[in-house]
Amino acid sequence: MSTTVLAKAVNAGLRRALERDDKVLLMGEDIGPLGGVFRVTDGLQKDFGPDRVVDTPLAESGIIGTAIGLAMAGYRPVCEIQFDGFIFPAYDQITTQLAKLTYRSCGDLSMPVVIRVPYGGGIGAVEHHSESPEALFAHTAGLRIVSPATAADGYTMIQQAIASPDPVLFLEPKARYWEKGEADLDAEVDLGADALTTGLHSARTVRPGRDLTLVGYGPAVRTMLTAAEVAAQEGHELEVIDLRSISPIDFGAVEASVARTGRLVVVHEAPVFFGPGAEIAARVAERCFYSLEAPVLRVGGYHTPYPASANEEAYLPGLDRVLDAVDRALAY
Amino acid sequence: MTEPLTALAGSHEAEPGTVQLLDPRGRRVEEPTYSPLVADLDAEALRTMYRDMVVTRTFDNTATALQRQGELGLWPPSLGQEGAQVGSAHALSARDFVFPAYREHGVARVRGLDLGELLPVFRGVRHGGWDPAAHNFNIYTFVIGAHTLHAVGYALGIQRDGDVGTGDPARDRAAVVYFGDGATSQGDTNEALVFAASNNAPVVFFLQNNHWAISVPTTTQSRVPLVQRGSGFGIPSVRVDGNDVLACYAVTRAALERAHSGSGPTFIEAVTYRMGAHTTSDDPTRYRDRAEEDLWRERDPIARMRAHLREEGLADDAFLADVEDEAHAVADAARSYCRGLEAAPTGAMFDHVYTADHPLVAAERAEAEAFEAAFEETR
Ligand SMILES: Cc1ncc(C[n+]2csc(CCOP(=O)(O)OP(=O)(O)O)c2C)c(N)n1
């Protein structure tokens, strides 16, 4: 174990995948000599060459569309979309083709394509550089959607995503790229069938507690942990669950926790309206009705475009808004 | 996989087939088609072009400095591209509508925007900031290539309104879209070319090939000179020395005359160079070398025009000093305007999501404002 940051951990995971399987190739805008705008692919083109780490033309539909063809030819493309807001030119290829080809071919085709997307806000960027479009993709069957919140998960989950026979949308919380955490970047990652399905999609309890459950993923995990620390000073024991996966969602872990705490607050940066929290709240209402002491509350983005960065603090589910929801839930 | 860039390299002459009216030493080059289009530019017009380039550059340098001082979140410099922008923009009439990408500060200047108006977007206080109709200059577009289609659509509107081919200069108009070499790879841009060609739309595609799409050279976007993209779609296309303000004026003027007359779209490739970083977040030393930048420094569009004005006796020391003064005044005004720009109150975030009332937005606005107020009280 040593201390590293999420960006470096994903870089190490990509390096391992490139070493392990020469069918793995990285493609995207500016991922070569520049190392990507967030430097996540730093040094990889130098070591693996421009045929394995490919600077593509500036065309997102082109990137995903050709990745589909490469996958059909036996390759495992790992595509980088430079920023969340630029995935939309590729939306058609992702939702109408990539997500559905296995189904349409009755399983004859598999689509081992990974789409890495730095996502989420809080970095003071201009428009289209801070969005959380996960709900739009979660509504499409055929995609797996995950988001590592820590360096350790960045390292293991990227390797599991690349080994997955299904397409994986790999959402990297860009505001957390430079956060430190423990990770063993020499460890062999379990790539067995279970690891690629259940393992990749299992939630993790990152802080146990008995009074209320906080559920979120990606950038929200750090916020939830801080909220739990603050609440602890006031004598409330909050349980914090990092979902790690948005499609599928590990409802078992959420239900087990709510059965114990009786209260649930869901946190994500995506807009609340029709967002991932709506799905979680509905399922919990269905399955944990008799355990609930309070309605499930959601904290997230508003029904506005992601605002200019001077206002993003008010838009994002920050510590104060999370604590406010916690207080409201505890008040029942 | 990518080859070193060779376009225009190692020579001061324009490549064959590239329109040039002013060589890098500032001497006029005779060109049968385009020289006549600059013949009626009088001394004042030439001096104004120079002034616009210098003001743009000084403002641009100030904006870069503002970013370094933490006053702006980001800035995309137009350094080196002033000739292409100012030259082309001077060919436009007030009735023509401009669709810029996000680096067209020189075009904004010529369209009459107060350059400070460009800053709120990059300071993060709002997403746009100026009324597109005020100067027929649309707000900046950050999704590469998306606006090429908007320009074509606007041109189709002009066509339906019968504002082309009337022969009445007060009526005929066109749309002009600015985009980069990287943008030529996007599906949207290619679809825009299809729609423009098949509808004979009154639109001018003004491509600034500044040789780099962030870290990716033009050779990754295209194996042939980009000017051929236009002709491949059946659109008359011309390549111009983008650091020659007069040639950029002339080719754009010709393209607009075509559009205004109802003869359809034109594709212009202005070959220029981004002298600075892509944006203030970029590190060009990772992907290009100093020698390449030095080569282009010798072709600087402003130095070239200054040499020309000097040689023609159109710019004395007093004129040059006056231009410097104006440039600094504009930059200083923009600087203080920028420093005074503050975040809007939280509620403003909910303005303009829809034009008419929307219950969800109203409820969330109330919720956010109540939270803010309660939070302020308990603080
Ligand atoms: C659809 C989309 N993909 C990616 C980006 C990120 N990005 C911003 S500018 C840029 C390069 C643009 O190059 P070019 O079109 O040549 O214009 P230039 O910046 O050189 O003027 C990229 C990749 C974006 N803004 N939009």
XYZ file of C-alpha atoms and ligand atoms in Angstrom:
737
model
C 0.000 0.000 0.000
C 1.164 3.463 -0.697
C -0.435 6.852 -1.038
C -1.405 8.077 -4.457
C -4.101 10.097 -6.219
C -7.034 8.964 -8.350
C -5.566 10.284 -11.635
C -2.329 8.350 -11.092
C -4.171 5.236 -9.971
C -6.270 5.168 -13.161
C -3.080 5.758 -15.138
C -1.474 2.759 -13.414
C -4.549 0.636 -14.094
C -4.510 1.583 -17.773
C -0.808 0.752 -17.947
C -1.437 -2.698 -16.455
C -4.248 -3.369 -18.916
C -2.062 -2.329 -21.847
C 0.715 -4.635 -20.604
C -1.591 -7.554 -19.967
C -3.423 -7.650 -23.275
C -2.121 -6.328 -26.550
C -5.676 -6.061 -27.834
C -6.260 -3.203 -25.403
C -5.891 0.199 -26.989
C -6.575 3.698 -25.785
C -8.156 6.292 -28.047
C -9.246 9.865 -27.575
C -8.478 13.528 -28.071
C -5.129 14.760 -26.758
C -4.353 11.554 -24.864
C -0.922 11.130 -26.496
C 1.972 13.556 -25.942
C -0.240 15.791 -23.799
C -1.376 12.870 -21.626
C -4.981 14.048 -21.789
C -6.150 17.385 -20.446
C -6.160 15.851 -16.955
C -2.908 13.921 -17.577
C -4.594 10.601 -16.806
C -2.867 8.975 -19.794
C 0.448 10.679 -19.048
C 3.443 8.765 -20.404
C 1.415 5.918 -21.883
C 1.930 6.832 -25.532
C 5.649 7.188 -24.893
C 5.791 3.646 -23.528
C 3.237 1.859 -25.709
C 3.477 3.822 -28.946
C 0.984 5.792 -31.001
C -0.744 2.659 -32.304
C -1.835 1.609 -28.818
C -2.427 5.073 -27.394
C -4.100 6.880 -30.235
C -4.675 10.600 -30.572
C -7.884 10.625 -32.598
C -9.390 13.301 -34.797
C -11.685 15.695 -32.932
C -14.888 13.697 -33.337
C -16.652 11.940 -30.474
C -19.136 10.064 -32.628
C -16.133 8.955 -34.646
C -14.312 7.752 -31.541
C -17.176 5.599 -30.249
C -18.330 4.452 -33.675
C -14.877 3.213 -34.642
C -14.436 1.649 -31.196
C -17.502 -0.454 -31.960
C -15.891 -1.709 -35.162
C -12.596 -2.327 -33.395
C -14.408 -4.349 -30.741
C -16.016 -6.434 -33.482
C -12.510 -7.049 -34.819
C -11.375 -8.394 -31.457
C -9.897 -5.289 -29.835
C -10.714 -3.776 -26.468
C -10.897 -0.024 -27.022
C -10.747 2.320 -24.052
C -12.083 5.655 -25.237
C -11.547 8.950 -23.468
C -14.179 11.640 -23.815
C -12.419 14.847 -22.855
C -15.209 16.328 -20.732
C -18.716 15.220 -19.724
C -20.431 17.818 -21.911
C -18.734 16.477 -25.034
C -20.151 12.984 -24.806
C -23.320 14.125 -26.531
C -22.003 14.122 -30.100
C -21.393 10.396 -29.375
C -24.751 9.845 -27.673
C -26.252 8.252 -30.744
C -23.418 5.733 -31.177
C -23.461 4.890 -27.464
C -27.189 4.462 -27.001
C -28.421 3.182 -30.347
C -25.438 1.025 -31.284
C -22.929 0.220 -28.539
C -25.571 -0.540 -25.910
C -27.715 -2.701 -28.182
C -25.460 -4.749 -30.423
C -25.121 -7.688 -28.058
C -28.905 -7.860 -27.705
C -29.614 -7.476 -31.407
C -27.070 -10.144 -32.330
C -28.613 -12.518 -29.772
C -25.286 -12.565 -27.966
C -23.149 -13.285 -31.015
C -21.418 -9.921 -30.635
C -19.905 -8.609 -27.460
C -18.854 -5.003 -27.020
C -15.869 -4.782 -24.651
C -15.605 -1.010 -24.962
C -14.808 1.324 -22.073
C -15.697 5.000 -22.227
C -13.781 7.055 -19.694
C -15.371 10.392 -18.888
C -14.061 13.000 -16.459
C -17.336 14.232 -15.002
C -18.888 16.456 -12.378
C -18.348 19.990 -11.205
C -16.595 22.051 -8.648
C -13.526 22.973 -10.664
C -14.599 26.432 -11.803
C -14.832 25.522 -15.480
C -16.812 27.103 -18.333
C -20.036 25.557 -19.573
C -20.183 21.906 -20.730
C -17.181 21.077 -18.515
C -18.967 20.142 -15.266
C -21.944 17.976 -16.101
C -23.198 14.720 -14.628
C -25.072 12.957 -17.443
C -25.197 9.501 -15.826
C -28.981 9.313 -15.583
C -29.293 9.810 -19.335
C -27.176 6.744 -19.896
C -28.549 4.680 -17.011
C -31.910 4.841 -18.746
C -30.396 2.861 -21.617
C -30.209 -0.904 -21.171
C -27.011 -2.597 -22.263
C -24.525 -0.246 -20.624
C -22.713 -0.761 -17.353
C -21.996 2.477 -15.544
C -19.498 2.826 -12.730
C -17.696 5.609 -10.930
C -14.643 5.165 -8.718
C -14.426 7.561 -5.794
C -10.998 6.606 -4.513
C -7.531 5.892 -5.846
C -7.813 2.216 -4.905
C -11.057 1.870 -6.851
C -9.593 3.841 -9.761
C -6.856 1.249 -10.068
C -8.967 -1.879 -9.752
C -12.200 -0.779 -11.380
C -10.582 0.477 -14.591
C -8.955 -2.919 -15.060
C -12.229 -4.712 -14.372
C -14.048 -2.384 -16.747
C -11.550 -3.082 -19.519
C -11.848 -6.832 -18.937
C -15.643 -6.612 -19.001
C -17.271 -8.172 -22.057
C -19.952 -5.465 -21.918
C -19.590 -1.755 -22.618
C -18.732 0.246 -19.510
C -19.201 3.948 -19.005
C -16.409 4.781 -16.574
C -17.149 8.087 -14.899
C -14.142 9.699 -13.248
C -14.963 12.429 -10.693
C -12.655 15.118 -11.986
C -12.827 17.196 -8.826
C -11.328 14.186 -7.001
C -8.491 13.454 -9.439
C -5.876 14.928 -7.128
C -7.230 13.583 -3.848
C -4.910 11.261 -2.023
C -5.736 7.765 -0.925
C -4.170 4.415 -0.202
C -3.741 2.091 -3.157
C -1.489 -0.813 -4.014
C -0.530 -0.129 -7.601
C 1.453 -3.372 -7.831
C -1.426 -5.589 -6.822
C -2.863 -8.131 -9.227
C -6.518 -7.319 -9.736
C -9.091 -10.093 -9.706
C -10.497 -10.318 -13.211
C -12.584 -13.420 -12.751
C -16.153 -13.437 -14.075
C -17.572 -12.550 -10.650
C -15.182 -9.643 -10.255
C -16.356 -8.230 -13.578
C -20.004 -8.450 -12.625
C -20.841 -8.525 -8.937
C -17.445 -7.197 -7.872
C -17.424 -4.207 -10.179
C -20.977 -3.377 -9.192
C -20.965 -3.937 -5.445
C -21.443 -1.018 -3.110
C -19.074 -0.457 -0.217
C -19.866 0.760 3.242
C -17.165 3.326 3.800
C -18.325 4.376 7.247
C -20.671 2.397 9.477
C -23.413 4.099 11.458
C -26.838 3.390 12.906
C -28.893 6.613 12.700
C -29.166 7.340 8.985
C -27.797 6.055 5.687
C -26.084 8.356 3.201
C -25.823 6.876 -0.286
C -23.914 8.348 -3.192
C -21.047 7.749 -5.589
C -18.132 9.493 -7.254
C -17.611 13.092 -6.174
C -20.332 12.827 -3.494
C -18.463 10.228 -1.443
C -15.971 12.699 0.004
C -18.801 15.130 0.807
C -20.825 12.406 2.536
C -17.845 11.359 4.657
C -17.279 14.939 5.749
C -20.967 15.243 6.581
C -20.772 12.075 8.679
C -17.790 13.470 10.576
C -19.623 16.690 11.314
C -22.787 14.843 12.334
C -20.755 12.609 14.649
C -19.740 15.697 16.614
C -23.437 16.227 17.248
C -23.886 12.652 18.302
C -25.401 11.244 15.086
C -23.918 8.100 13.637
C -24.333 8.193 9.871
C -23.630 5.220 7.668
C -21.978 6.143 4.364
C -22.334 3.912 1.334
C -20.288 4.423 -1.814
C -22.410 2.807 -4.516
C -19.423 2.595 -6.924
C -21.886 1.551 -9.616
C -24.852 3.365 -11.119
C -26.008 0.642 -13.480
C -26.644 -1.796 -11.996
C -27.139 -0.463 -8.477
C -26.350 -2.693 -5.533
C -29.809 -2.380 -3.977
C -29.049 -5.225 -1.582
C -26.452 -3.113 0.201
C -28.743 -0.087 0.309
C -31.725 -2.068 1.615
C -29.685 -3.834 4.285
C -28.422 -0.513 5.544
C -31.817 1.189 5.507
C -33.307 -1.789 7.336
C -30.899 -0.966 10.168
C -30.952 2.849 10.117
C -34.497 3.567 8.948
C -33.446 6.753 7.223
C -31.932 7.451 3.806
C -30.481 10.497 2.100
C -29.230 10.069 -1.469
C -26.569 12.468 -2.753
C -25.430 13.039 -6.329
C -24.422 15.968 -8.509
C -26.753 15.009 -11.333
C -30.054 16.920 -11.333
C -32.501 15.459 -8.830
C -35.457 15.498 -11.231
C -35.520 12.079 -12.956
C -32.070 11.493 -11.509
C -30.465 8.337 -10.041
C -31.818 9.270 -6.595
C -35.371 8.929 -7.885
C -34.732 5.319 -8.792
C -33.112 4.575 -5.446
C -35.863 6.306 -3.468
C -38.592 4.459 -5.330
C -37.001 1.057 -4.794
C -36.360 1.732 -1.130
C -39.944 2.898 -0.673
C -41.081 -0.355 -2.264
C -38.818 -2.675 -0.379
C -38.113 -1.003 2.949
C -41.528 0.530 3.593
C -41.841 -0.868 7.088
C -38.288 0.056 8.099
C -38.504 3.669 7.064
C -38.759 6.256 9.823
C -38.649 9.161 7.373
C -39.191 9.763 3.677
C -36.165 9.206 1.485
C -34.570 12.567 0.741
C -32.458 13.494 -2.232
C -29.772 16.157 -2.558
C -28.418 17.000 -5.985
C -28.364 19.388 -8.885
C -31.340 21.577 -9.774
C -33.466 21.603 -12.914
C -31.249 24.197 -14.545
C -28.344 23.850 -16.908
C -25.147 23.538 -14.901
C -24.735 27.187 -13.916
C -21.840 29.566 -14.448
C -19.067 28.580 -12.075
C -19.603 31.560 -9.764
C -22.885 29.883 -8.776
C -21.807 26.263 -8.763
C -21.409 26.114 -5.025
C -25.124 26.759 -4.641
C -25.935 24.206 -7.337
C -23.776 21.366 -6.067
C -24.824 19.113 -3.178
C -22.206 20.493 -0.807
C -21.711 19.802 2.856
C -24.346 22.254 4.076
C -27.094 20.969 1.821
C -26.292 17.383 2.772
C -26.332 18.225 6.481
C -29.593 20.071 6.035
C -31.179 16.984 4.474
C -29.749 14.835 7.268
C -31.309 17.144 9.857
C -34.656 17.016 8.098
C -34.606 13.237 7.907
C -33.602 12.910 11.561
C -36.378 15.276 12.601
C -39.120 12.782 11.669
C 1.202 8.118 -37.019
C 1.285 11.862 -37.290
C 3.782 13.620 -39.470
C 5.589 16.823 -38.651
C 3.811 19.789 -40.029
C 5.065 21.110 -43.304
C 2.395 23.538 -44.454
C 4.016 26.850 -45.271
C 7.074 25.780 -43.286
C 10.501 27.174 -43.987
C 9.490 29.884 -46.395
C 8.132 33.358 -46.387
C 6.266 32.768 -49.593
C 2.739 31.527 -49.599
C 2.298 28.000 -50.910
C 1.057 27.809 -54.477
C -2.681 28.238 -54.515
C -2.712 30.290 -51.326
C -3.962 33.822 -51.758
C -1.509 36.426 -50.483
C -1.683 40.184 -51.044
C 0.902 41.247 -48.496
C 4.114 39.299 -48.101
C 5.690 38.819 -44.669
C 7.902 41.853 -45.268
C 4.795 43.933 -45.799
C 5.044 44.392 -49.561
C 1.982 44.188 -51.776
C 1.679 41.108 -53.963
C -0.355 41.481 -57.134
C -3.047 38.880 -57.583
C -5.437 39.231 -60.505
C -8.626 38.080 -58.764
C -8.196 39.531 -55.319
C -6.029 42.658 -55.639
C -8.915 44.630 -57.138
C -10.985 43.829 -54.025
C -8.610 45.772 -51.804
C -8.001 48.600 -54.270
C -10.734 50.757 -52.767
C -9.393 50.469 -49.212
C -8.226 53.967 -48.404
C -5.554 54.942 -45.914
C -8.085 55.203 -43.111
C -9.470 51.725 -43.771
C -5.986 50.223 -43.717
C -5.119 52.055 -40.543
C -8.335 50.841 -38.908
C -7.464 47.246 -39.680
C -4.090 47.747 -38.052
C -5.686 49.443 -35.067
C -8.188 46.616 -34.589
C -5.425 44.028 -34.647
C -3.309 45.870 -32.099
C -6.238 46.582 -29.784
C -7.297 42.941 -29.959
C -3.805 41.735 -29.131
C -3.319 44.067 -26.203
C -6.728 43.176 -24.810
C -5.982 39.499 -25.354
C -2.669 39.727 -23.491
C -4.450 41.487 -20.672
C -7.072 38.748 -20.486
C -4.307 36.143 -20.312
C -2.754 38.125 -17.471
C -6.133 38.379 -15.738
C -6.388 34.603 -15.795
C -2.896 34.314 -14.294
C -3.975 36.704 -11.561
C -6.967 34.534 -10.736
C -9.530 36.979 -12.139
C -10.618 34.659 -14.967
C -11.118 30.901 -14.772
C -9.875 30.344 -18.298
C -8.870 32.283 -21.388
C -8.416 31.144 -25.004
C -5.896 33.546 -26.549
C -6.279 34.746 -30.134
C -2.591 35.649 -30.252
C -1.302 35.273 -33.813
C -4.730 34.995 -35.424
C -5.558 38.705 -35.524
C -4.964 38.981 -39.271
C -7.444 36.250 -40.166
C -10.059 37.582 -37.763
C -9.806 41.292 -38.358
C -9.345 40.990 -42.124
C -12.333 38.723 -42.618
C -14.548 40.676 -40.220
C -13.902 43.937 -42.050
C -15.403 42.406 -45.175
C -18.735 41.865 -43.402
C -21.599 44.251 -43.538
C -23.561 45.056 -40.388
C -26.445 42.923 -41.714
C -24.374 39.755 -41.926
C -24.631 37.441 -38.938
C -21.536 35.931 -37.324
C -21.351 32.559 -35.579
C -18.019 32.533 -33.710
C -16.439 29.585 -31.885
C -14.748 30.813 -28.659
C -11.532 32.505 -29.787
C -12.886 35.145 -32.172
C -11.978 38.169 -30.077
C -10.735 40.095 -33.118
C -14.020 39.532 -34.920
C -15.875 40.714 -31.806
C -13.849 43.921 -31.821
C -14.666 44.622 -35.463
C -18.349 43.860 -34.884
C -18.366 46.641 -32.317
C -18.568 44.674 -29.091
C -16.947 46.267 -26.106
C -14.211 43.661 -25.612
C -14.878 43.556 -21.870
C -18.205 41.913 -22.730
C -16.266 38.766 -23.635
C -15.001 38.339 -20.083
C -18.030 37.321 -17.928
C -18.130 33.907 -19.611
C -14.513 33.259 -18.710
C -14.864 34.685 -15.230
C -17.659 32.202 -14.649
C -20.376 34.702 -13.812
C -22.598 33.860 -16.778
C -22.585 31.589 -19.806
C -23.033 34.234 -22.478
C -23.131 37.869 -21.714
C -23.953 39.825 -24.834
C -27.066 40.081 -26.941
C -26.331 38.352 -30.257
C -28.681 40.707 -32.097
C -26.937 43.840 -30.848
C -24.001 43.358 -33.205
C -25.132 40.355 -35.229
C -22.481 38.399 -33.369
C -23.652 35.231 -31.666
C -22.493 34.165 -28.209
C -19.492 31.859 -28.130
C -20.030 28.116 -28.661
C -17.930 25.673 -26.662
C -19.056 22.403 -28.229
C -16.769 22.057 -31.212
C -18.533 22.322 -34.551
C -22.099 22.627 -33.186
C -22.491 26.195 -34.426
C -21.606 25.417 -38.040
C -25.102 23.998 -38.399
C -26.643 27.011 -36.689
C -24.980 29.247 -39.248
C -26.342 27.201 -42.106
C -29.806 27.250 -40.572
C -29.621 30.994 -40.168
C -28.541 31.271 -43.792
C -31.534 29.175 -44.836
C -33.718 31.658 -42.963
C -32.133 34.536 -44.857
C -32.785 32.675 -48.080
C -36.452 32.061 -47.214
C -36.856 35.702 -46.290
C -35.700 36.580 -49.794
C -32.739 38.544 -48.478
C -30.338 37.267 -51.124
C -29.868 38.115 -54.759
C -32.033 41.233 -54.640
C -29.125 43.368 -55.767
C -30.015 45.772 -53.000
C -26.989 46.111 -50.740
C -29.249 47.239 -47.923
C -31.158 43.980 -48.100
C -28.853 41.129 -49.134
C -27.169 39.381 -46.264
C -25.352 36.210 -45.247
C -24.192 34.113 -42.298
C -20.511 33.647 -41.519
C -19.205 30.868 -39.307
C -15.760 30.699 -37.720
C -14.271 27.372 -36.694
C -10.939 25.602 -36.314
C -9.072 22.816 -38.058
C -10.130 20.386 -35.341
C -13.756 21.260 -35.920
C -13.556 20.009 -39.501
C -13.517 16.450 -38.134
C -16.840 16.746 -36.355
C -19.930 15.217 -37.858
C -21.818 18.464 -37.322
C -19.371 20.411 -39.473
C -19.619 17.890 -42.268
C -23.398 17.901 -42.019
C -23.317 21.694 -42.166
C -21.361 21.501 -45.418
C -23.905 19.070 -46.851
C -26.873 21.257 -45.929
C -25.179 24.396 -47.186
C -24.241 22.851 -50.509
C -27.525 21.162 -51.236
C -29.513 24.280 -50.368
C -27.117 26.754 -51.933
C -27.234 28.592 -48.611
C -25.839 32.121 -48.251
C -23.132 31.138 -45.773
C -19.389 31.629 -45.572
C -17.384 28.936 -43.797
C -14.342 30.656 -42.374
C -11.895 28.033 -41.154
C -8.903 29.276 -39.207
C -6.365 26.509 -39.588
C -4.131 27.484 -36.685
C -2.354 24.139 -36.985
C -3.297 22.720 -33.597
C -6.441 21.364 -31.968
C -5.104 21.534 -28.440
C -2.185 19.091 -28.794
C -3.245 17.413 -32.014
C -1.745 18.632 -35.294
C -3.854 19.334 -38.359
C -2.380 16.250 -40.042
C -4.429 14.081 -37.670
C -7.625 15.780 -38.815
C -6.863 15.636 -42.518
C -4.369 14.142 -44.945
C -5.114 16.766 -47.557
C -5.150 20.542 -47.304
C -8.342 21.362 -45.459
C -9.465 23.651 -48.256
C -10.294 20.471 -50.163
C -12.958 19.630 -47.608
C -15.091 22.392 -49.005
C -14.627 21.429 -52.623
C -15.336 17.805 -51.767
C -18.825 18.928 -50.813
C -19.174 20.914 -54.011
C -18.582 24.242 -52.312
C -16.214 26.715 -53.994
C -13.166 26.859 -51.764
C -10.192 29.105 -51.348
C -7.034 28.964 -49.273
C -5.660 32.217 -47.971
C -2.620 33.325 -46.019
C -4.310 33.841 -42.682
C -1.611 36.165 -41.400
C -2.242 38.551 -44.267
C -5.026 40.827 -43.163
C -5.609 42.195 -46.667
C -5.871 38.798 -48.318
C -8.301 37.660 -45.611
C -10.378 40.753 -46.249
C -10.369 40.153 -50.009
C -11.320 36.475 -50.007
C -14.070 37.039 -47.440
C -15.400 39.958 -49.444
C -15.541 37.812 -52.563
C -17.279 35.027 -50.649
C -19.841 37.451 -49.228
C -20.513 38.906 -52.651
C -21.265 35.400 -53.840
C -23.519 34.712 -50.879
C -25.321 38.041 -51.131
C -25.942 37.551 -54.824
C -27.606 34.197 -54.226
C -24.737 32.146 -55.626
C -24.373 30.060 -52.485
C -21.778 29.043 -49.929
C -18.000 29.471 -49.955
C -15.400 27.667 -47.884
C -12.315 29.614 -46.833
C -9.260 28.048 -45.235
C -7.157 30.748 -43.605
C -3.747 29.281 -42.858
C -2.545 30.837 -39.637
C -0.955 29.838 -36.353
C -1.952 29.889 -32.722
C 1.095 31.551 -31.179
C 0.024 31.034 -27.595
C -1.373 28.159 -25.614
C -4.720 26.628 -26.615
C -6.138 28.055 -23.420
C -4.504 29.176 -20.220
C -4.828 25.554 -18.945
C -2.702 24.201 -21.765
C 1.028 23.455 -21.883
C 2.220 23.655 -25.508
C 5.777 22.633 -24.596
C 4.455 19.096 -24.280
C 3.608 18.810 -27.946
C 5.383 21.402 -30.092
C 8.806 22.942 -30.302
C 10.088 26.437 -30.014
C 11.525 26.429 -33.550
C 8.038 26.050 -35.011
C 6.751 28.960 -32.970
C 9.741 31.089 -33.966
C 9.091 30.364 -37.613
C 5.584 31.698 -37.306
C 6.668 34.661 -35.231
C 8.386 35.894 -38.375
C 5.046 35.921 -40.134
C 3.292 37.948 -37.503
C 0.201 39.572 -38.997
C 0.564 42.808 -37.048
C 4.239 43.348 -37.781
C 3.484 42.689 -41.425
C 0.755 45.293 -41.621
C 2.827 47.787 -39.677
C 5.707 47.337 -42.129
C 3.276 47.892 -44.957
C 1.798 51.051 -43.477
C 5.274 52.382 -42.761
C 6.483 51.670 -46.261
C 3.460 53.357 -47.782
C 3.908 56.332 -45.499
C 0.548 55.683 -43.841
C 1.765 55.334 -40.283
C 3.950 57.827 -38.537
C 5.124 57.642 -34.944
C 2.185 59.693 -33.758
C -0.287 57.273 -35.333
C 1.439 54.237 -33.857
C 1.539 55.867 -30.439
C -2.132 56.713 -30.700
C -2.974 53.097 -31.511
C -0.940 51.934 -28.507
C -2.787 54.389 -26.308
C -6.165 53.192 -27.464
C -5.133 49.565 -27.026
C -4.079 50.184 -23.451
C -7.191 52.180 -22.712
C -9.404 49.338 -24.003
C -7.422 46.763 -22.048
C -7.483 48.832 -18.869
C -11.209 49.363 -19.131
C -11.732 45.634 -19.664
C -9.558 44.897 -16.664
C -11.536 47.084 -14.299
C -14.831 45.894 -15.747
C -13.710 42.315 -15.153
C -12.654 42.958 -11.559
C -16.070 44.443 -10.859
C -17.976 41.425 -12.168
C -19.498 39.509 -9.302
C -21.451 36.297 -8.982
C -25.175 36.718 -9.455
C -27.366 35.895 -6.427
C -28.295 32.226 -6.164
C -31.795 32.837 -7.464
C -30.425 34.097 -10.777
C -29.300 30.550 -11.494
C -32.965 29.731 -12.105
C -33.596 32.640 -14.475
C -34.145 31.864 -18.147
C -34.230 28.081 -17.843
C -37.580 28.537 -19.548
C -39.162 31.670 -20.940
C -42.546 31.008 -19.358
C -43.265 29.825 -15.810
C -42.324 26.287 -14.882
C -43.493 24.887 -11.543
C -40.482 22.674 -10.905
C -38.024 25.502 -11.472
C -40.132 27.820 -9.317
C -40.216 25.270 -6.502
C -36.503 24.591 -6.661
C -35.745 28.312 -6.749
C -37.809 28.821 -3.612
C -36.097 25.873 -1.962
C -32.605 27.128 -2.826
C -33.360 30.672 -1.727
C -34.911 29.521 1.528
C -31.932 27.320 2.218
C -29.543 30.151 1.457
C -31.461 32.532 3.732
C -31.651 30.067 6.618
C -28.009 29.259 6.211
C -27.039 32.936 6.278
C -29.029 33.349 9.525
C -27.362 30.465 11.306
C -23.890 31.472 10.181
C -17.355 18.376 -29.013
C -16.143 18.824 -28.279
N -15.147 17.944 -28.054
C -14.042 18.310 -27.381
C -13.917 19.581 -26.916
C -12.677 19.999 -26.131
N -11.894 20.937 -26.933
C -12.024 22.263 -26.766
S -11.165 23.111 -27.893
C -10.563 21.719 -28.624
C -9.666 21.843 -29.816
C -10.310 22.641 -30.919
O -9.475 22.761 -32.004
P -9.876 23.588 -33.295
O -11.225 23.191 -33.766
O -8.763 23.434 -34.251
O -9.988 25.085 -32.802
P -8.873 25.991 -32.127
O -9.006 25.806 -30.649
O -7.562 25.563 -32.638
O -9.211 27.389 -32.515
C -11.039 20.594 -27.956
C -10.678 19.213 -28.288
C -14.979 20.478 -27.164
N -14.932 21.749 -26.733
N -16.074 20.080 -27.840
